């Protein structure tokens, strides 16, 4: 069964799936191994690896280490065409549909497709929708795209439906890593009840309670990233996981 099918099965059974994003620039090897060990015990459904701006260039090493220490599926969340590895299980084949920059709509894809084919990893066609979250995010700046207004659900709904009509497998509602304001629950509810494809939600989700509300609003998957480093609580990942898997 494909990774995408496995994940949609999980979200159907558990209400919502939980995905943790690892930015390869933020941890040294020792820190990464101990973080992955925590993920193994916290009932996390998948790991995203990637970032909009990789300073250290530790992307490949990061995937090697995570694969060596975990059996959780590893999905590349690419910030650029350089972020492709045969060691991963799958890759989000992202089109930034909130923007109108051709490079990120159907430009880099032409360069990446043969490399992904050669790597033999599963592409997951994803309509990536960046939302305005109060201040400029790295993704917005690097991709030179305008984010969607967060208080206009009808605009978000139309974008997501267009993605579905174009045959994309999923849409990703993104406020950006460390966003002050995550994607509002009302937008998640409007989009997820309007389209048939799974809805991934991430960016600035700071507490298990906030994650639970977004899960119940209709998110198929919740993604948390750097926010996990801001807690002293050693059980925080488990708490997110329990809050997100709301059908249990
Ligand atoms: C995943 O970019 C997010 O979509 C991760 O965001 O780092 O704010 O959790 P945080």
Coordinates of N, CA and C and ligand atoms in Angstrom, one line a residue:
X1 N 0.8 -1.2 0.0 CA 0.0 0.0 0.0 C 0.9 1.3 0.0
X2 N 0.5 2.3 -0.7 CA 1.3 3.5 -0.8 C 1.3 4.2 0.6
X3 N 2.3 5.0 0.8 CA 2.4 5.8 2.0 C 1.2 6.7 2.2
X4 N 0.8 7.3 1.1 CA -0.4 8.2 1.1 C -1.6 7.5 1.5
X5 N -1.8 6.3 1.0 CA -3.0 5.5 1.3 C -3.0 5.1 2.8
X6 N -1.8 4.7 3.3 CA -1.7 4.3 4.7 C -2.1 5.4 5.6
X7 N -1.6 6.6 5.2 CA -1.9 7.8 6.0 C -3.3 8.2 6.0
X8 N -4.0 8.1 4.9 CA -5.4 8.5 4.8 C -6.2 7.4 5.6
X9 N -5.8 6.2 5.6 CA -6.4 5.2 6.4 C -6.3 5.6 7.9
X10 N -5.1 6.0 8.3 CA -4.9 6.4 9.7 C -5.8 7.5 10.1
X11 N -5.9 8.5 9.2 CA -6.7 9.7 9.5 C -8.2 9.3 9.6
X12 N -8.6 8.4 8.7 CA -10.0 7.9 8.7 C -10.3 7.2 10.1
X13 N -9.4 6.3 10.5 CA -9.7 5.6 11.7 C -9.5 6.4 13.0
X14 N -8.5 7.3 13.0 CA -8.2 7.9 14.3 C -8.7 9.4 14.4
X15 N -9.4 9.8 13.3 CA -10.0 11.2 13.3 C -9.0 12.1 12.6
X16 N -7.8 12.1 13.0 CA -6.8 13.0 12.4 C -5.4 12.3 12.7
X17 N -4.5 12.5 11.7 CA -3.2 11.9 11.8 C -2.2 13.0 12.3
X18 N -1.1 12.6 13.0 CA -0.2 13.5 13.5 C 1.2 13.4 12.8
X19 N 1.7 14.5 12.3 CA 2.9 14.5 11.6 C 3.9 15.5 12.2
X20 N 5.1 15.1 12.4 CA 6.1 16.1 13.0 C 7.1 16.5 11.9
X21 N 7.3 17.8 11.8 CA 8.3 18.3 10.9 C 9.7 18.5 11.5
X22 N 10.7 17.9 10.9 CA 12.1 18.1 11.3 C 12.7 19.0 10.3
X23 N 13.2 20.1 10.8 CA 14.0 21.1 10.0 C 15.5 20.6 10.2
X24 N 16.2 20.1 9.2 CA 17.5 19.6 9.3 C 18.5 20.6 9.9
X25 N 18.2 21.9 9.8 CA 19.2 22.9 10.3 C 19.1 23.1 11.8
X26 N 18.1 22.5 12.5 CA 17.9 22.9 13.9 C 18.5 22.0 14.9
X27 N 19.0 20.8 14.5 CA 19.5 19.9 15.5 C 20.8 19.3 15.1
X28 N 21.7 19.1 16.1 CA 23.0 18.4 15.8 C 22.6 16.9 15.8
X29 N 23.6 16.0 15.5 CA 23.3 14.6 15.3 C 22.8 14.0 16.6
X30 N 23.4 14.3 17.8 CA 23.0 13.7 19.0 C 21.6 14.2 19.4
X31 N 21.3 15.5 19.2 CA 20.0 16.0 19.5 C 18.9 15.4 18.6
X32 N 19.3 15.1 17.3 CA 18.4 14.6 16.4 C 18.0 13.1 16.8
X33 N 19.0 12.4 17.1 CA 18.8 11.0 17.5 C 17.8 10.9 18.8
X34 N 18.1 11.8 19.7 CA 17.2 11.7 20.9 C 15.8 12.2 20.6
X35 N 15.7 13.2 19.7 CA 14.4 13.6 19.3 C 13.6 12.5 18.6
X36 N 14.3 11.8 17.7 CA 13.7 10.7 16.9 C 13.2 9.6 17.9
X37 N 14.0 9.3 18.9 CA 13.6 8.3 19.9 C 12.3 8.7 20.6
X38 N 12.2 10.0 20.8 CA 11.0 10.5 21.5 C 9.8 10.3 20.5
X39 N 10.0 10.6 19.2 CA 8.9 10.4 18.3 C 8.5 9.0 18.2
X40 N 9.5 8.0 18.3 CA 9.1 6.6 18.2 C 8.2 6.2 19.3
X41 N 8.3 6.9 20.5 CA 7.4 6.5 21.6 C 6.2 7.3 21.7
X42 N 6.0 8.2 20.8 CA 4.9 9.2 21.0 C 3.7 9.0 20.0
X43 N 3.8 7.8 19.3 CA 2.6 7.5 18.4 C 2.5 8.6 17.3
X44 N 3.6 8.9 16.7 CA 3.5 9.9 15.6 C 3.3 9.1 14.3
X45 N 2.5 9.6 13.4 CA 2.1 8.8 12.2 C 3.1 9.0 11.0
X46 N 3.8 10.1 10.9 CA 4.8 10.3 9.8 C 5.7 11.5 10.2
X47 N 6.9 11.5 9.6 CA 7.8 12.6 9.8 C 8.0 13.3 8.5
X48 N 7.9 14.6 8.5 CA 8.3 15.4 7.4 C 9.7 15.9 7.6
X49 N 10.5 15.9 6.6 CA 11.9 16.5 6.7 C 12.0 17.6 5.6
X50 N 12.5 18.7 6.0 CA 12.7 19.8 5.0 C 12.6 21.2 5.6
X51 N 12.8 22.2 4.8 CA 12.8 23.5 5.2 C 12.9 24.5 4.1
X52 N 12.4 25.7 4.3 CA 12.5 26.7 3.2 C 13.9 27.2 2.9
X53 N 14.7 27.2 3.9 CA 16.0 27.7 3.8 C 17.0 26.9 4.6
X54 N 17.7 26.0 3.9 CA 18.6 25.1 4.7 C 20.0 25.7 4.7
X55 N 20.4 26.1 5.9 CA 21.6 26.8 6.0 C 22.8 25.8 6.0
X56 N 22.6 24.8 6.8 CA 23.7 23.8 7.0 C 23.9 22.8 5.9
X57 N 22.9 22.7 5.1 CA 22.9 21.7 4.1 C 23.0 20.3 4.6
X58 N 22.4 20.0 5.8 CA 22.5 18.7 6.4 C 21.3 17.8 6.1
X59 N 20.6 18.2 5.0 CA 19.4 17.5 4.6 C 19.6 16.0 4.5
X60 N 20.6 15.5 3.7 CA 20.7 14.1 3.4 C 21.2 13.4 4.6
X61 N 22.0 14.0 5.4 CA 22.5 13.3 6.6 C 21.3 13.2 7.6
X62 N 20.5 14.2 7.6 CA 19.3 14.1 8.5 C 18.4 12.9 8.2
X63 N 18.1 12.8 6.9 CA 17.3 11.6 6.5 C 17.9 10.3 6.8
X64 N 19.2 10.2 6.6 CA 19.9 9.0 6.9 C 19.8 8.6 8.4
X65 N 20.0 9.6 9.3 CA 19.9 9.4 10.7 C 18.5 9.0 11.1
X66 N 17.5 9.7 10.6 CA 16.1 9.4 11.0 C 15.7 8.0 10.5
X67 N 16.1 7.7 9.3 CA 15.8 6.3 8.8 C 16.5 5.2 9.6
X68 N 17.7 5.6 10.1 CA 18.4 4.6 10.9 C 17.8 4.3 12.2
X69 N 17.1 5.3 12.8 CA 16.6 5.2 14.2 C 15.1 5.1 14.3
X70 N 14.4 5.0 13.2 CA 13.0 5.0 13.3 C 12.3 4.2 12.1
X71 N 11.2 3.7 12.4 CA 10.4 3.0 11.3 C 9.2 3.9 10.9
X72 N 9.1 5.0 11.5 CA 8.0 5.9 11.1 C 8.2 6.4 9.6
X73 N 7.2 6.4 8.8 CA 7.4 6.9 7.4 C 8.0 8.3 7.3
X74 N 9.0 8.4 6.5 CA 9.7 9.7 6.3 C 9.3 10.3 4.9
X75 N 8.7 11.5 5.0 CA 8.2 12.2 3.8 C 9.0 13.5 3.7
X76 N 9.6 13.7 2.5 CA 10.3 15.0 2.3 C 9.3 16.1 2.1
X77 N 9.5 17.2 2.8 CA 8.7 18.4 2.6 C 9.7 19.4 2.0
X78 N 9.8 19.4 0.7 CA 11.0 20.1 0.1 C 10.8 21.6 0.0
X79 N 11.9 22.3 0.4 CA 12.0 23.7 0.2 C 12.6 24.1 -1.1
X80 N 13.2 23.1 -1.8 CA 13.9 23.4 -3.1 C 14.1 22.1 -3.8
X81 N 14.4 22.2 -5.1 CA 14.6 20.9 -5.9 C 15.9 20.1 -5.4
X82 N 16.7 20.7 -4.6 CA 17.8 20.0 -4.1 C 17.4 19.0 -3.0
X83 N 16.2 19.1 -2.5 CA 15.8 18.3 -1.4 C 15.1 17.0 -1.9
X84 N 15.8 16.1 -2.5 CA 15.3 14.8 -2.9 C 16.3 13.8 -2.5
X85 N 15.8 12.7 -1.9 CA 16.7 11.6 -1.4 C 16.0 10.3 -1.6
X86 N 16.7 9.3 -2.2 CA 16.2 7.9 -2.4 C 15.9 7.2 -1.0
X87 N 16.5 7.7 0.1 CA 16.3 7.1 1.4 C 14.9 7.4 2.0
X88 N 14.3 8.4 1.5 CA 13.0 8.8 2.1 C 11.9 7.8 1.5
X89 N 10.7 7.8 2.2 CA 9.6 6.9 1.7 C 8.8 7.6 0.6
X90 N 8.7 8.9 0.8 CA 7.8 9.7 -0.1 C 8.2 11.2 -0.1
X91 N 7.6 11.9 -1.0 CA 7.9 13.4 -1.1 C 6.7 14.1 -1.4
X92 N 6.4 15.2 -0.7 CA 5.3 16.1 -1.1 C 5.7 16.8 -2.4
X93 N 4.9 16.5 -3.4 CA 5.2 17.2 -4.7 C 4.3 18.4 -4.7
X94 N 5.0 19.5 -4.2 CA 4.2 20.7 -3.8 C 4.1 21.7 -5.0
X95 N 2.9 22.2 -5.1 CA 2.6 23.3 -6.0 C 2.1 24.5 -5.1
X96 N 2.7 25.6 -5.1 CA 2.2 26.7 -4.2 C 1.1 27.4 -4.9
X97 N -0.1 26.9 -4.6 CA -1.3 27.3 -5.4 C -1.9 28.6 -4.8
X98 N -1.4 29.0 -3.6 CA -1.9 30.3 -3.1 C -1.2 31.5 -3.9
X99 N -0.1 31.2 -4.5 CA 0.7 32.2 -5.2 C 0.5 32.1 -6.7
X100 N 1.1 33.0 -7.4 CA 1.1 33.0 -8.9 C 2.5 33.0 -9.5
X101 N 3.4 32.5 -8.7 CA 4.8 32.5 -9.2 C 5.0 31.2 -10.0
X102 N 5.2 31.3 -11.3 CA 5.2 30.0 -12.2 C 6.3 29.0 -11.7
X103 N 7.4 29.5 -11.2 CA 8.4 28.6 -10.8 C 7.9 27.6 -9.7
X104 N 7.0 28.1 -8.9 CA 6.5 27.2 -7.8 C 5.1 26.6 -8.1
X105 N 4.6 27.0 -9.3 CA 3.3 26.4 -9.7 C 3.6 25.2 -10.6
X106 N 4.5 25.4 -11.6 CA 4.8 24.3 -12.5 C 6.1 24.6 -13.2
X107 N 7.2 24.7 -12.4 CA 8.5 25.1 -13.0 C 9.5 24.2 -12.4
X108 N 9.8 24.3 -11.1 CA 10.7 23.4 -10.4 C 10.2 21.9 -10.5
X109 N 8.9 21.8 -10.7 CA 8.4 20.4 -10.8 C 9.0 19.6 -12.0
X110 N 9.2 20.4 -13.1 CA 9.7 19.7 -14.3 C 11.1 19.3 -14.1
X111 N 11.8 20.1 -13.3 CA 13.2 19.7 -12.9 C 13.2 18.5 -11.9
X112 N 12.3 18.6 -11.0 CA 12.3 17.6 -9.9 C 11.7 16.2 -10.3
X113 N 10.8 16.2 -11.2 CA 10.1 15.0 -11.5 C 11.0 13.8 -11.9
X114 N 12.0 14.1 -12.9 CA 12.9 12.9 -13.3 C 13.8 12.5 -12.1
X115 N 14.1 13.5 -11.2 CA 15.0 13.1 -10.1 C 14.2 12.3 -9.1
X116 N 12.9 12.6 -8.9 CA 12.1 11.8 -8.0 C 11.9 10.4 -8.5
X117 N 11.7 10.4 -9.8 CA 11.5 9.1 -10.5 C 12.7 8.2 -10.3
X118 N 13.8 8.8 -10.5 CA 15.1 8.1 -10.4 C 15.3 7.6 -8.9
X119 N 14.9 8.5 -8.0 CA 15.1 8.1 -6.6 C 14.1 7.0 -6.2
X120 N 13.1 6.8 -7.0 CA 12.1 5.7 -6.7 C 11.3 6.0 -5.5
X121 N 11.0 7.2 -5.1 CA 10.2 7.5 -4.0 C 8.8 8.0 -4.4
X122 N 7.8 7.9 -3.5 CA 6.4 8.2 -3.9 C 6.2 9.7 -3.9
X123 N 5.7 10.2 -5.0 CA 5.3 11.6 -5.0 C 3.9 11.8 -4.5
X124 N 3.6 12.7 -3.6 CA 2.3 13.0 -3.2 C 1.9 14.4 -3.6
X125 N 1.1 14.5 -4.6 CA 0.7 15.7 -5.3 C -0.1 16.6 -4.3
X126 N 0.5 17.8 -4.0 CA 0.0 18.6 -2.9 C -0.2 20.0 -3.3
X127 N -1.4 20.5 -3.1 CA -1.7 22.0 -3.3 C -1.4 22.7 -2.0
X128 N -0.3 23.5 -2.1 CA 0.2 24.1 -0.9 C -0.3 25.5 -0.8
X129 N -1.0 25.8 0.3 CA -1.7 27.1 0.4 C -1.1 27.9 1.6
X130 N -0.4 28.9 1.3 CA 0.2 29.7 2.4 C -0.8 30.8 2.8
X131 N -1.0 31.0 4.2 CA -1.9 32.0 4.7 C -1.1 33.1 5.4
X132 N -1.7 34.3 5.3 CA -1.1 35.4 6.0 C -1.2 35.1 7.5
X133 N -0.1 35.2 8.2 CA -0.2 34.9 9.6 C 0.3 36.0 10.5
X134 N 0.3 37.2 10.0 CA 0.7 38.3 10.9 C 2.0 38.9 10.5
X135 N 3.0 38.1 10.1 CA 4.3 38.6 9.7 C 4.9 37.7 8.5
X136 N 5.8 38.3 7.8 CA 6.4 37.6 6.7 C 7.1 36.3 7.1
X137 N 6.7 35.1 6.5 CA 7.3 33.9 6.9 C 8.4 33.6 5.9
X138 N 9.3 32.7 6.2 CA 10.4 32.3 5.3 C 9.9 31.8 4.0
X139 N 8.9 31.0 4.1 CA 8.3 30.4 2.8 C 7.8 31.5 1.9
X140 N 7.1 32.4 2.5 CA 6.5 33.5 1.7 C 7.7 34.3 1.1
X141 N 8.7 34.6 1.8 CA 9.8 35.5 1.3 C 10.6 34.8 0.2
X142 N 10.9 33.5 0.5 CA 11.8 32.8 -0.4 C 11.0 32.5 -1.7
X143 N 9.7 32.2 -1.6 CA 9.0 31.8 -2.9 C 8.4 33.1 -3.6
X144 N 8.5 34.2 -2.9 CA 8.0 35.5 -3.5 C 6.6 35.3 -4.0
X145 N 5.8 34.8 -3.0 CA 4.3 34.6 -3.3 C 3.5 35.3 -2.3
X146 N 2.4 35.7 -2.6 CA 1.5 36.4 -1.7 C 0.6 35.4 -1.0
X147 N 0.5 35.5 0.3 CA -0.3 34.5 1.0 C -1.8 34.8 0.9
X148 N -2.6 33.8 1.3 CA -4.1 34.0 1.2 C -4.5 34.8 2.5
X149 N -5.6 35.6 2.4 CA -6.1 36.2 3.6 C -6.8 35.2 4.5
X150 N -6.5 35.2 5.8 CA -7.0 34.1 6.7 C -8.5 34.3 7.0
X151 N -9.0 35.5 6.8 CA -10.4 35.7 7.2 C -11.4 35.7 6.0
X152 N -11.0 35.0 4.9 CA -11.8 34.9 3.7 C -11.9 33.4 3.4
X153 N -12.7 32.6 4.1 CA -12.8 31.2 3.9 C -13.2 30.9 2.4
X154 N -14.0 31.7 1.8 CA -14.5 31.4 0.5 C -13.3 31.4 -0.5
X155 N -12.3 32.2 -0.3 CA -11.1 32.2 -1.2 C -10.4 30.9 -1.0
X156 N -10.2 30.5 0.2 CA -9.4 29.3 0.5 C -10.2 28.1 -0.1
X157 N -11.5 28.1 0.0 CA -12.3 27.0 -0.5 C -12.2 26.9 -2.0
X158 N -12.2 28.0 -2.7 CA -12.1 27.9 -4.1 C -10.7 27.4 -4.6
X159 N -9.7 27.8 -3.8 CA -8.3 27.3 -4.2 C -8.2 25.8 -4.0
X160 N -8.8 25.3 -2.8 CA -8.7 23.9 -2.5 C -9.5 23.1 -3.5
X161 N -10.7 23.6 -3.9 CA -11.5 22.9 -4.9 C -10.8 22.8 -6.3
X162 N -10.1 23.9 -6.6 CA -9.4 23.9 -7.9 C -8.3 22.9 -7.8
X163 N -7.6 22.7 -6.7 CA -6.6 21.7 -6.5 C -7.2 20.3 -6.7
X164 N -8.3 20.1 -6.1 CA -9.0 18.8 -6.2 C -9.3 18.5 -7.7
X165 N -9.9 19.5 -8.4 CA -10.3 19.4 -9.8 C -9.1 19.1 -10.7
X166 N -7.9 19.6 -10.3 CA -6.7 19.4 -11.0 C -6.1 18.0 -10.7
X167 N -6.7 17.3 -9.8 CA -6.2 15.9 -9.5 C -5.2 15.8 -8.4
X168 N -5.0 16.9 -7.7 CA -4.0 16.8 -6.6 C -4.6 15.9 -5.5
X169 N -3.7 15.3 -4.8 CA -4.1 14.3 -3.8 C -4.5 14.9 -2.4
X170 N -4.0 16.1 -2.2 CA -4.2 16.7 -0.9 C -4.0 18.2 -0.9
X171 N -4.5 19.0 0.0 CA -4.1 20.4 0.1 C -3.5 20.6 1.5
X172 N -2.6 21.5 1.6 CA -1.8 21.8 2.8 C -2.1 23.3 3.2
X173 N -2.8 23.5 4.3 CA -3.1 24.8 4.7 C -2.0 25.2 5.7
X174 N -1.1 26.2 5.3 CA 0.1 26.5 6.0 C 0.2 27.9 6.5
X175 N 0.4 28.1 7.8 CA 0.6 29.5 8.3 C 2.1 29.9 8.3
X176 N 2.9 28.9 8.2 CA 4.4 29.1 8.2 C 4.9 28.7 9.6
X177 N 6.2 28.2 9.6 CA 6.8 27.8 10.9 C 6.9 28.9 11.9
X178 N 6.4 28.7 13.1 CA 6.5 29.7 14.1 C 5.5 30.9 13.9
X179 N 4.5 30.7 13.1 CA 3.5 31.7 12.9 C 2.9 32.2 14.2
X180 N 2.7 33.5 14.3 CA 2.0 34.0 15.4 C 0.5 33.5 15.4
X181 N -0.1 33.5 14.3 CA -1.5 33.1 14.1 C -1.6 31.9 13.2
X182 N -2.0 30.7 13.7 CA -2.2 29.6 12.9 C -3.4 29.8 11.9
X183 N -3.6 28.8 11.0 CA -4.7 28.9 10.1 C -6.0 28.8 11.0
X184 N -6.9 29.7 10.9 CA -8.1 29.7 11.7 C -9.0 28.4 11.6
X185 N -9.5 28.0 12.7 CA -10.4 26.8 12.7 C -11.5 27.0 11.7
X186 N -12.1 28.2 11.6 CA -13.2 28.4 10.6 C -12.8 28.1 9.2
X187 N -11.5 28.4 8.8 CA -11.0 28.2 7.5 C -10.9 26.6 7.3
X188 N -10.3 26.0 8.3 CA -10.2 24.5 8.2 C -11.5 23.8 8.0
X189 N -12.5 24.3 8.8 CA -13.8 23.7 8.7 C -14.4 24.0 7.3
X190 N -14.3 25.2 6.9 CA -14.9 25.5 5.6 C -14.3 24.7 4.4
X191 N -12.9 24.6 4.4 CA -12.2 23.9 3.4 C -12.5 22.4 3.5
X192 N -12.4 21.8 4.7 CA -12.5 20.3 4.8 C -13.9 19.9 4.5
X193 N -14.9 20.7 4.8 CA -16.2 20.2 4.5 C -16.6 20.5 3.0
X194 N -15.8 21.2 2.3 CA -16.1 21.6 0.9 C -15.4 20.6 -0.1
X195 N -14.2 20.1 0.3 CA -13.5 19.2 -0.7 C -13.4 17.8 -0.2
X196 N -13.1 16.9 -1.1 CA -13.1 15.5 -0.7 C -11.7 15.0 -0.4
X197 N -10.7 15.8 -0.8 CA -9.3 15.3 -0.6 C -8.9 15.7 0.8
X198 N -7.9 14.9 1.4 CA -7.5 15.2 2.8 C -6.8 16.6 2.9
X199 N -7.0 17.2 4.1 CA -6.5 18.5 4.4 C -5.4 18.5 5.5
X200 N -4.2 18.9 5.1 CA -3.1 19.0 6.0 C -3.0 20.4 6.6
X201 N -2.8 20.5 7.9 CA -2.8 21.9 8.5 C -1.5 22.0 9.4
X202 N -0.8 23.1 9.2 CA 0.4 23.3 10.0 C 0.8 24.8 10.1
X203 N 1.7 25.0 11.1 CA 2.2 26.4 11.3 C 1.6 27.1 12.5
X204 N 2.5 27.3 13.5 CA 2.1 28.1 14.7 C 1.0 27.4 15.5
X205 N 0.9 26.1 15.5 CA 0.0 25.4 16.4 C 0.7 25.1 17.7
X206 N 0.4 25.9 18.7 CA 1.3 26.0 19.9 C 1.0 25.1 21.0
X207 N -0.2 24.6 21.1 CA -0.6 23.7 22.3 C -1.4 22.5 21.8
X208 N -1.4 21.4 22.6 CA -2.3 20.3 22.3 C -3.7 20.7 22.1
X209 N -4.2 21.7 23.0 CA -5.6 22.1 22.9 C -5.9 22.7 21.5
X210 N -5.0 23.6 21.1 CA -5.2 24.2 19.8 C -5.2 23.1 18.7
X211 N -4.3 22.2 18.8 CA -4.2 21.1 17.8 C -5.5 20.3 17.8
X212 N -6.1 20.0 19.0 CA -7.3 19.3 19.1 C -8.4 20.0 18.4
X213 N -8.5 21.3 18.6 CA -9.5 22.1 18.0 C -9.4 22.1 16.5
X214 N -8.2 22.1 16.0 CA -8.0 22.1 14.5 C -8.4 20.7 13.9
X215 N -8.0 19.7 14.7 CA -8.4 18.3 14.3 C -9.9 18.2 14.2
X216 N -10.6 18.6 15.2 CA -12.0 18.5 15.3 C -12.7 19.4 14.2
X217 N -12.0 20.5 13.8 CA -12.6 21.4 12.8 C -12.5 20.7 11.4
X218 N -11.8 19.6 11.3 CA -11.8 18.8 10.1 C -10.4 18.6 9.4
X219 N -9.3 18.9 10.1 CA -8.0 18.7 9.6 C -7.8 17.1 9.5
X220 N -7.3 16.7 8.3 CA -7.0 15.2 8.2 C -5.7 14.9 8.9
X221 N -4.8 15.9 8.8 CA -3.4 15.8 9.4 C -3.0 17.1 10.1
X222 N -2.4 17.0 11.2 CA -1.9 18.2 11.9 C -0.3 18.1 11.9
X223 N 0.4 19.2 11.5 CA 1.8 19.2 11.5 C 2.3 20.1 12.6
X224 N 3.3 19.7 13.4 CA 3.9 20.6 14.3 C 5.4 20.5 14.0
X225 N 6.1 21.6 14.2 CA 7.6 21.6 13.9 C 8.3 22.2 15.1
X226 N 8.9 23.3 15.0 CA 9.8 23.9 16.0 C 9.1 24.2 17.3
X227 N 7.8 24.2 17.3 CA 7.0 24.5 18.5 C 7.4 23.5 19.6
X228 N 7.7 22.3 19.2 CA 8.0 21.3 20.2 C 9.2 21.6 21.1
X229 N 10.1 22.4 20.5 CA 11.3 22.7 21.3 C 11.1 23.8 22.3
X230 N 9.9 24.4 22.3 CA 9.7 25.5 23.2 C 9.1 25.0 24.6
X231 N 8.9 23.6 24.7 CA 8.3 23.1 25.9 C 9.4 22.4 26.8
X232 N 9.3 22.5 28.1 CA 10.2 21.7 28.9 C 9.6 20.3 29.2
X233 N 8.3 20.2 29.0 CA 7.6 19.0 29.3 C 8.1 17.8 28.4
X234 N 8.7 16.8 29.0 CA 9.2 15.7 28.2 C 8.1 14.9 27.5
X235 N 6.9 15.0 27.9 CA 5.8 14.3 27.3 C 5.0 15.1 26.3
X236 N 5.5 16.2 25.9 CA 4.7 17.1 25.1 C 4.3 16.5 23.7
X237 N 5.2 15.7 23.2 CA 4.8 15.1 21.8 C 3.7 14.1 22.0
X238 N 3.7 13.3 23.1 CA 2.6 12.4 23.4 C 1.3 13.1 23.6
X239 N 1.4 14.3 24.3 CA 0.2 15.1 24.5 C -0.4 15.6 23.2
X240 N 0.4 16.0 22.3 CA -0.1 16.5 21.0 C -0.7 15.3 20.3
X241 N 0.0 14.1 20.3 CA -0.5 13.0 19.7 C -1.9 12.5 20.2
X242 N -2.0 12.5 21.5 CA -3.3 12.1 22.1 C -4.4 13.1 21.7
X243 N -4.1 14.4 21.7 CA -5.1 15.4 21.4 C -5.5 15.3 20.0
X244 N -4.6 15.0 19.1 CA -4.9 14.9 17.6 C -5.7 13.7 17.2
X245 N -5.3 12.6 17.8 CA -6.0 11.3 17.5 C -7.3 11.3 18.3
X246 N -8.2 12.1 17.9 CA -9.4 12.4 18.7 C -10.5 11.3 18.7
X247 N -10.4 10.3 17.7 CA -11.4 9.3 17.6 C -11.2 8.2 18.6
X248 N -10.1 8.3 19.4 CA -9.8 7.1 20.3 C -10.3 7.4 21.7
Ligands
LIG1 C1 4.5 22.9 9.3 O1 5.6 24.9 9.1 C2 4.9 24.0 9.9 O2 3.5 23.1 8.4 C3 5.5 23.8 11.2 O3 5.2 24.9 12.0 O4 7.2 25.0 13.4 O5 5.2 26.5 13.8 O6 5.0 24.0 14.3 P1 5.7 25.1 13.5

